[in-house]
Amino acid sequence: INFRSKSASAYNDDSLKVANQISTVAASTIGRSKMTIAQTQADHQRATITSISNSVAQANDVRRIFDSIALQIDEIIPIARIVLSSLNSDKTGYFVEADWGPSDEQLRPGVTKNLSGTATELALLAGTPIILSKNQIENISAHNRPDGVDPAPMNSWIAAPLKLLGEAVGVMHFRTFNPNAYDRTHLDYAQQLA
């Protein structure tokens, strides 16, 4: 908080004491306001995850629920595409259970599976949700690029292992275009959604 005067001799030691008292009150008010905003956001995010959980619990086909929960997920994890991969029973391969996102003519048959597969392996190796680095995303994209065209120009990627009774059953992928979209908070949400 700044105090300014046109008078060259307006302020003295008493002015500093008063200014200190005012700044203490102002800081307290700002602190309370920030805490209230943070609590409101946290409450909203918890409610969103609960709502998503209820939607998933009542569904039998994961493909059908993506459209209904995608906007809710986007409120807590920015997304342009979600891919859900499940592991085969022998754990040697995977199957794309659901792929939700805006239509992309560059995504040719099989490309989504290949793109998700490399990230699936990385996430399963880590055992916890991971944010892929820019280099990892570029390597995955380049490895699966058909005819020199980037099939998925996503700049941020989270891969979250899906576990059931401690066993890995698949990986859920969150991808978006903003290179700075994801941080530690989003990893926590991805863990809860997974």
CSV table of C-alpha atoms in Angstrom, one decimal:
chain,number,residue,atom,x,y,z
A,1,ILE,CA,0.0,0.0,0.0
A,2,ASN,CA,1.5,3.3,-1.1
A,3,PHE,CA,1.0,6.8,0.5
A,4,ARG,CA,2.0,9.8,-1.5
A,5,SER,CA,1.8,13.5,-0.9
A,6,LYS,CA,2.8,16.6,-2.9
A,7,SER,CA,4.1,18.2,0.3
A,8,ALA,CA,7.8,17.6,0.9
A,9,SER,CA,7.4,17.6,4.7
A,10,ALA,CA,4.0,15.7,4.9
A,11,TYR,CA,5.4,12.6,6.6
A,12,ASN,CA,7.2,12.0,9.9
A,13,ASP,CA,7.7,9.1,12.3
A,14,ASP,CA,4.1,9.3,13.5
A,15,SER,CA,3.0,9.0,9.8
A,16,LEU,CA,5.0,5.8,9.6
A,17,LYS,CA,3.3,4.3,12.6
A,18,VAL,CA,-0.1,5.1,11.2
A,19,ALA,CA,0.9,3.8,7.8
A,20,ASN,CA,2.1,0.6,9.5
A,21,GLN,CA,-1.3,0.2,11.3
A,22,ILE,CA,-3.2,0.8,8.1
A,23,SER,CA,-1.1,-1.7,6.1
A,24,THR,CA,-1.6,-4.4,8.8
A,25,VAL,CA,-5.4,-4.0,8.5
A,26,ALA,CA,-5.2,-3.9,4.7
A,27,ALA,CA,-3.0,-7.1,4.6
A,28,SER,CA,-5.4,-8.9,6.9
A,29,THR,CA,-8.3,-8.0,4.6
A,30,ILE,CA,-6.5,-9.1,1.5
A,31,GLY,CA,-5.5,-12.3,3.2
A,32,ARG,CA,-9.0,-13.1,4.3
A,33,SER,CA,-10.3,-12.4,0.8
A,34,LYS,CA,-7.7,-14.7,-0.8
A,35,MET,CA,-8.5,-17.4,1.7
A,36,THR,CA,-12.2,-17.1,0.9
A,37,ILE,CA,-11.6,-17.3,-2.9
A,38,ALA,CA,-9.3,-20.3,-2.4
A,39,GLN,CA,-11.8,-22.1,-0.2
A,40,THR,CA,-14.6,-21.4,-2.7
A,41,GLN,CA,-12.5,-22.8,-5.5
A,42,ALA,CA,-11.6,-25.8,-3.5
A,43,ASP,CA,-15.3,-26.4,-2.6
A,44,HIS,CA,-16.3,-26.1,-6.2
A,45,GLN,CA,-13.5,-28.5,-7.4
A,46,ARG,CA,-14.5,-31.1,-4.8
A,47,ALA,CA,-18.1,-30.8,-5.8
A,48,THR,CA,-17.1,-31.2,-9.5
A,49,ILE,CA,-15.1,-34.3,-8.8
A,50,THR,CA,-18.0,-35.7,-6.7
A,51,SER,CA,-20.4,-35.0,-9.6
A,52,ILE,CA,-18.1,-36.7,-12.1
A,53,SER,CA,-17.8,-39.7,-9.7
A,54,ASN,CA,-21.6,-40.0,-9.5
A,55,SER,CA,-21.9,-39.8,-13.3
A,56,VAL,CA,-19.3,-42.5,-13.8
A,57,ALA,CA,-20.7,-44.8,-11.0
A,58,GLN,CA,-24.1,-44.8,-12.8
A,59,ALA,CA,-22.7,-45.6,-16.3
A,60,ASN,CA,-21.9,-48.9,-17.9
A,61,ASP,CA,-20.2,-47.7,-21.1
A,62,VAL,CA,-17.3,-45.2,-20.6
A,63,ARG,CA,-17.7,-43.9,-24.1
A,64,ARG,CA,-21.2,-42.6,-23.4
A,65,ILE,CA,-20.2,-40.6,-20.3
A,66,PHE,CA,-17.3,-38.7,-21.9
A,67,ASP,CA,-19.5,-36.1,-23.5
A,68,SER,CA,-21.4,-35.5,-20.3
A,69,ILE,CA,-18.4,-35.1,-18.0
A,70,ALA,CA,-15.9,-33.5,-20.4
A,71,LEU,CA,-17.0,-30.0,-19.6
A,72,GLN,CA,-16.9,-30.7,-15.9
A,73,ILE,CA,-13.4,-32.1,-16.2
A,74,ASP,CA,-12.4,-29.0,-18.1
A,75,GLU,CA,-13.3,-26.9,-15.1
A,76,ILE,CA,-10.5,-28.5,-13.1
A,77,ILE,CA,-8.1,-29.8,-15.7
A,78,PRO,CA,-7.9,-27.9,-19.0
A,79,ILE,CA,-8.5,-30.4,-21.8
A,80,ALA,CA,-8.7,-30.5,-25.6
A,81,ARG,CA,-8.6,-34.3,-25.7
A,82,ILE,CA,-9.1,-37.2,-23.3
A,83,VAL,CA,-8.0,-40.7,-24.1
A,84,LEU,CA,-8.8,-43.7,-21.9
A,85,SER,CA,-6.6,-46.7,-22.5
A,86,SER,CA,-7.1,-50.1,-20.8
A,87,LEU,CA,-4.5,-52.8,-20.5
A,88,ASN,CA,-5.1,-56.2,-21.9
A,89,SER,CA,-5.5,-59.0,-19.4
A,90,ASP,CA,-1.9,-60.2,-20.0
A,91,LYS,CA,-0.6,-56.6,-19.5
A,92,THR,CA,1.3,-56.7,-22.8
A,93,GLY,CA,-0.9,-54.4,-24.8
A,94,TYR,CA,-3.7,-51.8,-24.4
A,95,PHE,CA,-6.9,-50.8,-26.0
A,96,VAL,CA,-8.3,-47.3,-26.5
A,97,GLU,CA,-11.6,-47.5,-24.6
A,98,ALA,CA,-12.6,-43.9,-25.2
A,99,ASP,CA,-11.3,-40.9,-27.1
A,100,TRP,CA,-13.0,-37.6,-26.6
A,101,GLY,CA,-12.1,-34.3,-28.1
A,102,PRO,CA,-12.7,-31.9,-31.0
A,103,SER,CA,-12.6,-33.5,-34.4
A,104,ASP,CA,-9.1,-33.5,-35.8
A,105,GLU,CA,-8.6,-34.5,-39.5
A,106,GLN,CA,-5.0,-35.2,-38.7
A,107,LEU,CA,-5.8,-38.0,-36.4
A,108,ARG,CA,-5.8,-40.9,-38.7
A,109,PRO,CA,-6.9,-44.5,-37.7
A,110,GLY,CA,-4.4,-46.0,-35.3
A,111,VAL,CA,-2.6,-42.7,-34.6
A,112,THR,CA,-4.5,-42.0,-31.3
A,113,LYS,CA,-3.6,-45.5,-30.1
A,114,ASN,CA,0.1,-45.1,-30.9
A,115,LEU,CA,0.3,-41.6,-29.4
A,116,SER,CA,-1.4,-42.8,-26.2
A,117,GLY,CA,0.6,-46.0,-26.1
A,118,THR,CA,4.0,-44.4,-25.6
A,119,ALA,CA,2.6,-42.1,-22.8
A,120,THR,CA,0.8,-45.1,-21.3
A,121,GLU,CA,4.1,-46.9,-20.9
A,122,LEU,CA,5.7,-43.9,-19.3
A,123,ALA,CA,2.8,-43.5,-16.8
A,124,LEU,CA,2.8,-47.2,-15.9
A,125,LEU,CA,6.5,-47.1,-15.3
A,126,ALA,CA,6.1,-44.0,-13.1
A,127,GLY,CA,3.1,-45.5,-11.2
A,128,THR,CA,1.6,-42.1,-10.5
A,129,PRO,CA,0.2,-39.3,-12.7
A,130,ILE,CA,2.9,-37.5,-14.7
A,131,ILE,CA,3.2,-34.4,-16.7
A,132,LEU,CA,5.1,-35.2,-19.9
A,133,SER,CA,7.9,-32.8,-20.7
A,134,LYS,CA,8.0,-30.9,-24.0
A,135,ASN,CA,10.7,-33.2,-25.3
A,136,GLN,CA,8.7,-36.3,-24.4
A,137,ILE,CA,5.6,-34.9,-26.2
A,138,GLU,CA,7.7,-34.1,-29.3
A,139,ASN,CA,9.3,-37.5,-29.3
A,140,ILE,CA,5.9,-39.2,-29.0
A,141,SER,CA,4.5,-37.1,-31.8
A,142,ALA,CA,7.5,-37.5,-34.1
A,143,HIS,CA,7.5,-41.2,-33.6
A,144,ASN,CA,3.9,-41.5,-34.7
A,145,ARG,CA,3.9,-38.8,-37.3
A,146,PRO,CA,2.2,-39.9,-40.6
A,147,ASP,CA,3.8,-38.4,-43.7
A,148,GLY,CA,5.6,-35.6,-41.7
A,149,VAL,CA,2.3,-34.2,-40.4
A,150,ASP,CA,2.0,-33.7,-36.6
A,151,PRO,CA,-1.1,-35.9,-35.7
A,152,ALA,CA,-1.6,-34.3,-32.3
A,153,PRO,CA,-0.1,-30.8,-31.8
A,154,MET,CA,-0.7,-31.0,-28.0
A,155,ASN,CA,1.7,-29.0,-25.9
A,156,SER,CA,0.7,-30.2,-22.5
A,157,TRP,CA,0.0,-33.8,-21.5
A,158,ILE,CA,-0.9,-35.6,-18.2
A,159,ALA,CA,-0.9,-39.4,-18.1
A,160,ALA,CA,-2.6,-40.9,-15.0
A,161,PRO,CA,-2.4,-44.6,-14.3
A,162,LEU,CA,-5.8,-46.3,-13.5
A,163,LYS,CA,-5.5,-48.7,-10.6
A,164,LEU,CA,-8.1,-51.1,-9.3
A,165,LEU,CA,-7.4,-52.8,-6.0
A,166,GLY,CA,-3.7,-51.8,-6.4
A,167,GLU,CA,-3.4,-53.3,-9.9
A,168,ALA,CA,-2.8,-51.2,-13.0
A,169,VAL,CA,-5.8,-51.6,-15.4
A,170,GLY,CA,-5.1,-48.7,-17.8
A,171,VAL,CA,-4.1,-45.0,-18.2
A,172,MET,CA,-6.2,-41.9,-18.6
A,173,HIS,CA,-4.7,-39.1,-20.7
A,174,PHE,CA,-5.4,-35.4,-20.5
A,175,ARG,CA,-4.1,-33.2,-23.4
A,176,THR,CA,-4.3,-29.6,-24.3
A,177,PHE,CA,-2.7,-27.0,-26.5
A,178,ASN,CA,-1.5,-24.5,-23.8
A,179,PRO,CA,2.2,-25.4,-23.1
A,180,ASN,CA,1.9,-24.1,-19.5
A,181,ALA,CA,-1.6,-25.6,-18.8
A,182,TYR,CA,-0.6,-28.2,-16.2
A,183,ASP,CA,1.0,-28.0,-12.7
A,184,ARG,CA,1.1,-30.1,-9.5
A,185,THR,CA,-2.5,-29.2,-8.7
A,186,HIS,CA,-3.7,-30.7,-12.0
A,187,LEU,CA,-1.8,-33.9,-11.2
A,188,ASP,CA,-3.7,-34.2,-7.9
A,189,TYR,CA,-7.0,-33.8,-9.7
A,190,ALA,CA,-5.9,-36.3,-12.3
A,191,GLN,CA,-5.2,-38.8,-9.5
A,192,GLN,CA,-8.6,-38.3,-8.1
A,193,LEU,CA,-10.3,-38.7,-11.4
A,194,ALA,CA,-8.2,-41.8,-12.2
